[in-house]
Coordinates of N, CA and C in Angstrom, one line a residue:
T1 N -38.9 43.0 12.1 CA -38.0 44.0 11.7 C -37.4 44.8 12.8
T2 N -38.1 44.9 13.9 CA -37.6 45.7 15.1 C -36.4 44.9 15.7
V3 N -36.5 43.6 15.8 CA -35.4 42.8 16.3 C -34.1 43.0 15.4
V4 N -34.3 43.0 14.1 CA -33.2 43.2 13.2 C -32.5 44.5 13.4
L5 N -33.3 45.6 13.6 CA -32.8 46.9 13.8 C -32.0 47.0 15.2
V6 N -32.6 46.3 16.2 CA -31.9 46.3 17.5 C -30.6 45.5 17.3
Q7 N -30.6 44.4 16.6 CA -29.3 43.7 16.4 C -28.3 44.5 15.6
L8 N -28.8 45.3 14.7 CA -27.9 46.1 13.9 C -27.2 47.2 14.8
V9 N -28.0 47.8 15.7 CA -27.4 48.8 16.6 C -26.4 48.1 17.6
I10 N -26.7 46.9 18.1 CA -25.8 46.2 18.9 C -24.6 45.8 18.2
L11 N -24.7 45.4 16.9 CA -23.5 45.1 16.1 C -22.6 46.3 15.9
I12 N -23.2 47.4 15.7 CA -22.4 48.6 15.6 C -21.7 49.0 16.9
G13 N -22.4 48.8 18.0 CA -21.8 49.0 19.3 C -20.6 48.1 19.6
V14 N -20.8 46.8 19.3 CA -19.7 45.8 19.5 C -18.5 46.1 18.6
W15 N -18.8 46.4 17.4 CA -17.6 46.8 16.5 C -17.0 48.0 16.9
A16 N -17.7 49.0 17.4 CA -17.1 50.2 17.9 C -16.2 49.9 19.1
G17 N -16.7 49.0 19.9 CA -15.8 48.6 21.1 C -14.6 47.9 20.6
A18 N -14.7 47.0 19.6 CA -13.5 46.3 19.1 C -12.5 47.3 18.5
A19 N -13.1 48.3 17.7 CA -12.2 49.3 17.1 C -11.5 50.2 18.1
S20 N -12.3 50.5 19.2 CA -11.7 51.4 20.2 C -10.6 50.6 21.0
Q21 N -10.8 49.3 21.2 CA -9.8 48.5 21.9 C -8.5 48.4 21.0
A22 N -8.7 48.2 19.7 CA -7.6 48.2 18.8 C -6.9 49.6 18.8
G23 N -7.6 50.6 18.8 CA -7.1 52.0 18.9 C -6.3 52.2 20.2
A24 N -6.8 51.7 21.3 CA -6.2 51.8 22.6 C -4.9 51.0 22.6
L25 N -4.9 49.9 21.9 CA -3.6 49.1 21.8 C -2.6 49.8 21.1
L26 N -3.0 50.5 20.0 CA -2.0 51.3 19.2 C -1.7 52.7 19.8
G27 N -2.4 53.0 20.9 CA -2.1 54.3 21.5 C -2.9 55.5 20.8
L28 N -3.9 55.2 20.0 CA -4.7 56.2 19.4 C -5.9 56.6 20.2
V29 N -6.4 55.8 21.1 CA -7.6 56.0 21.9 C -7.2 55.8 23.3
N30 N -7.8 56.7 24.2 CA -7.6 56.5 25.6 C -8.2 55.2 26.1
A31 N -7.5 54.5 26.9 CA -7.9 53.1 27.3 C -9.2 53.1 28.1
V32 N -9.4 54.2 28.9 CA -10.6 54.3 29.7 C -11.8 54.4 28.8
D33 N -11.7 55.3 27.8 CA -12.7 55.5 26.8 C -13.0 54.2 26.0
A34 N -12.0 53.5 25.6 CA -12.1 52.2 24.9 C -12.9 51.2 25.8
Q35 N -12.5 51.2 27.1 CA -13.2 50.3 28.0 C -14.7 50.6 28.1
A36 N -15.0 51.9 28.2 CA -16.4 52.3 28.3 C -17.2 51.9 27.1
I37 N -16.6 52.2 25.9 CA -17.3 51.9 24.6 C -17.5 50.4 24.5
S38 N -16.5 49.6 24.9 CA -16.6 48.2 24.8 C -17.7 47.6 25.8
T39 N -17.7 48.2 26.9 CA -18.7 47.8 27.9 C -20.1 48.1 27.5
V40 N -20.3 49.2 26.9 CA -21.7 49.5 26.3 C -22.1 48.5 25.3
G41 N -21.2 48.3 24.3 CA -21.5 47.3 23.2 C -21.7 45.9 23.8
L42 N -20.9 45.4 24.7 CA -21.1 44.1 25.2 C -22.3 44.0 26.1
T43 N -22.7 45.0 26.8 CA -23.9 45.0 27.6 C -25.1 44.9 26.7
G44 N -25.1 45.6 25.6 CA -26.2 45.4 24.6 C -26.2 44.0 24.1
Y45 N -25.1 43.4 23.8 CA -25.0 42.0 23.3 C -25.5 41.0 24.4
L46 N -25.2 41.3 25.6 CA -25.7 40.4 26.7 C -27.2 40.6 26.9
A47 N -27.7 41.8 26.8 CA -29.2 42.1 26.9 C -29.9 41.4 25.7
L48 N -29.4 41.4 24.5 CA -30.0 40.7 23.4 C -30.2 39.2 23.7
W49 N -29.2 38.5 24.2 CA -29.3 37.1 24.5 C -30.2 36.8 25.7
L50 N -30.2 37.7 26.7 CA -31.2 37.6 27.8 C -32.6 37.7 27.3
F51 N -32.8 38.6 26.3 CA -34.1 38.8 25.7 C -34.5 37.5 24.9
F52 N -33.6 37.0 24.1 CA -33.8 35.8 23.4 C -34.1 34.6 24.3
L53 N -33.3 34.5 25.4 CA -33.5 33.4 26.3 C -34.9 33.5 27.0
S54 N -35.3 34.6 27.4 CA -36.6 34.8 28.1 C -37.7 34.5 27.1
G55 N -37.6 35.0 25.9 CA -38.6 34.7 24.8 C -38.6 33.2 24.5
G56 N -37.5 32.6 24.4 CA -37.4 31.2 24.1 C -38.0 30.4 25.2
W57 N -37.9 30.8 26.5 CA -38.5 30.1 27.6 C -40.0 30.1 27.4
F58 N -40.5 31.3 27.0 CA -42.0 31.4 26.9 C -42.5 30.6 25.7
Y59 N -41.8 30.6 24.6 CA -42.3 29.9 23.4 C -41.7 28.5 23.2
G60 N -40.5 28.3 23.7 CA -39.8 27.1 23.4 C -40.2 25.9 24.3
Y61 N -40.6 26.2 25.5 CA -40.9 25.1 26.4 C -42.0 24.2 25.9
W62 N -43.0 24.8 25.4 CA -44.2 24.0 24.9 C -43.8 23.3 23.6
M63 N -42.8 23.7 22.9 CA -42.3 22.9 21.7 C -41.2 21.9 22.1
K64 N -40.7 21.9 23.3 CA -39.7 21.0 23.7 C -38.4 21.2 22.9
M65 N -38.0 22.5 22.7 CA -36.8 22.8 22.0 C -35.7 23.2 23.0
H66 N -34.9 22.3 23.4 CA -33.9 22.6 24.4 C -32.6 23.1 23.8
P67 N -32.1 22.6 22.6 CA -30.8 23.1 22.0 C -30.7 24.6 21.9
P68 N -31.8 25.3 21.4 CA -31.7 26.8 21.3 C -31.4 27.4 22.7
H69 N -32.0 26.9 23.7 CA -31.8 27.4 25.1 C -30.3 27.3 25.5
Q70 N -29.8 26.1 25.1 CA -28.4 25.9 25.4 C -27.5 26.9 24.7
V71 N -27.8 27.2 23.5 CA -27.0 28.2 22.7 C -27.1 29.5 23.3
H72 N -28.3 29.9 23.7 CA -28.5 31.2 24.3 C -27.8 31.3 25.7
L73 N -27.8 30.3 26.5 CA -27.1 30.3 27.7 C -25.6 30.3 27.5
A74 N -25.1 29.6 26.5 CA -23.7 29.7 26.1 C -23.3 31.1 25.7
L75 N -24.1 31.8 24.9 CA -23.8 33.1 24.5 C -23.9 34.1 25.6
I76 N -24.8 33.9 26.6 CA -24.8 34.7 27.8 C -23.5 34.5 28.6
M77 N -23.0 33.3 28.7 CA -21.8 33.1 29.5 C -20.6 33.7 28.7
I78 N -20.6 33.6 27.4 CA -19.5 34.3 26.6 C -19.6 35.8 26.8
S79 N -20.8 36.4 26.8 CA -21.0 37.8 27.0 C -20.5 38.2 28.4
I80 N -20.8 37.5 29.4 CA -20.4 37.8 30.8 C -18.8 37.7 30.9
G81 N -18.3 36.7 30.3 CA -16.8 36.5 30.3 C -16.1 37.6 29.6
A82 N -16.7 38.1 28.4 CA -16.1 39.2 27.7 C -16.2 40.5 28.5
L83 N -17.3 40.7 29.2 CA -17.5 41.9 30.0 C -16.4 41.9 31.2
V84 N -16.3 40.7 31.8 CA -15.3 40.6 32.8 C -13.9 40.9 32.3
L85 N -13.5 40.3 31.1 CA -12.2 40.5 30.5 C -12.0 41.9 30.2
V86 N -12.9 42.6 29.6 CA -12.8 44.0 29.2 C -12.6 44.9 30.4
N87 N -13.3 44.6 31.5 CA -13.2 45.4 32.6 C -12.2 45.1 33.7
L88 N -11.3 44.2 33.3 CA -10.2 43.9 34.3 C -9.3 45.2 34.4
P89 N -8.8 45.4 35.6 CA -7.9 46.6 35.7 C -6.6 46.5 35.0

């Protein structure tokens, strides 16, 4: 249940970032604030997948389950790409 609550908090952070970016596009939110909110949400998203990847390494290697690791690595790369995109000048 703790993981689900953490995921819920991260979900709220990512949606707040998306809403703030939309608000910045419409001129309702300051762009710097929208960038900061988005960065916080995406950093939580990245941390979640890093946590899943490290836990999967510990439990998954002895089960020989490689596809979940590939998914976690792909989501980490997407998270890093989104962070770079959001923080472009």
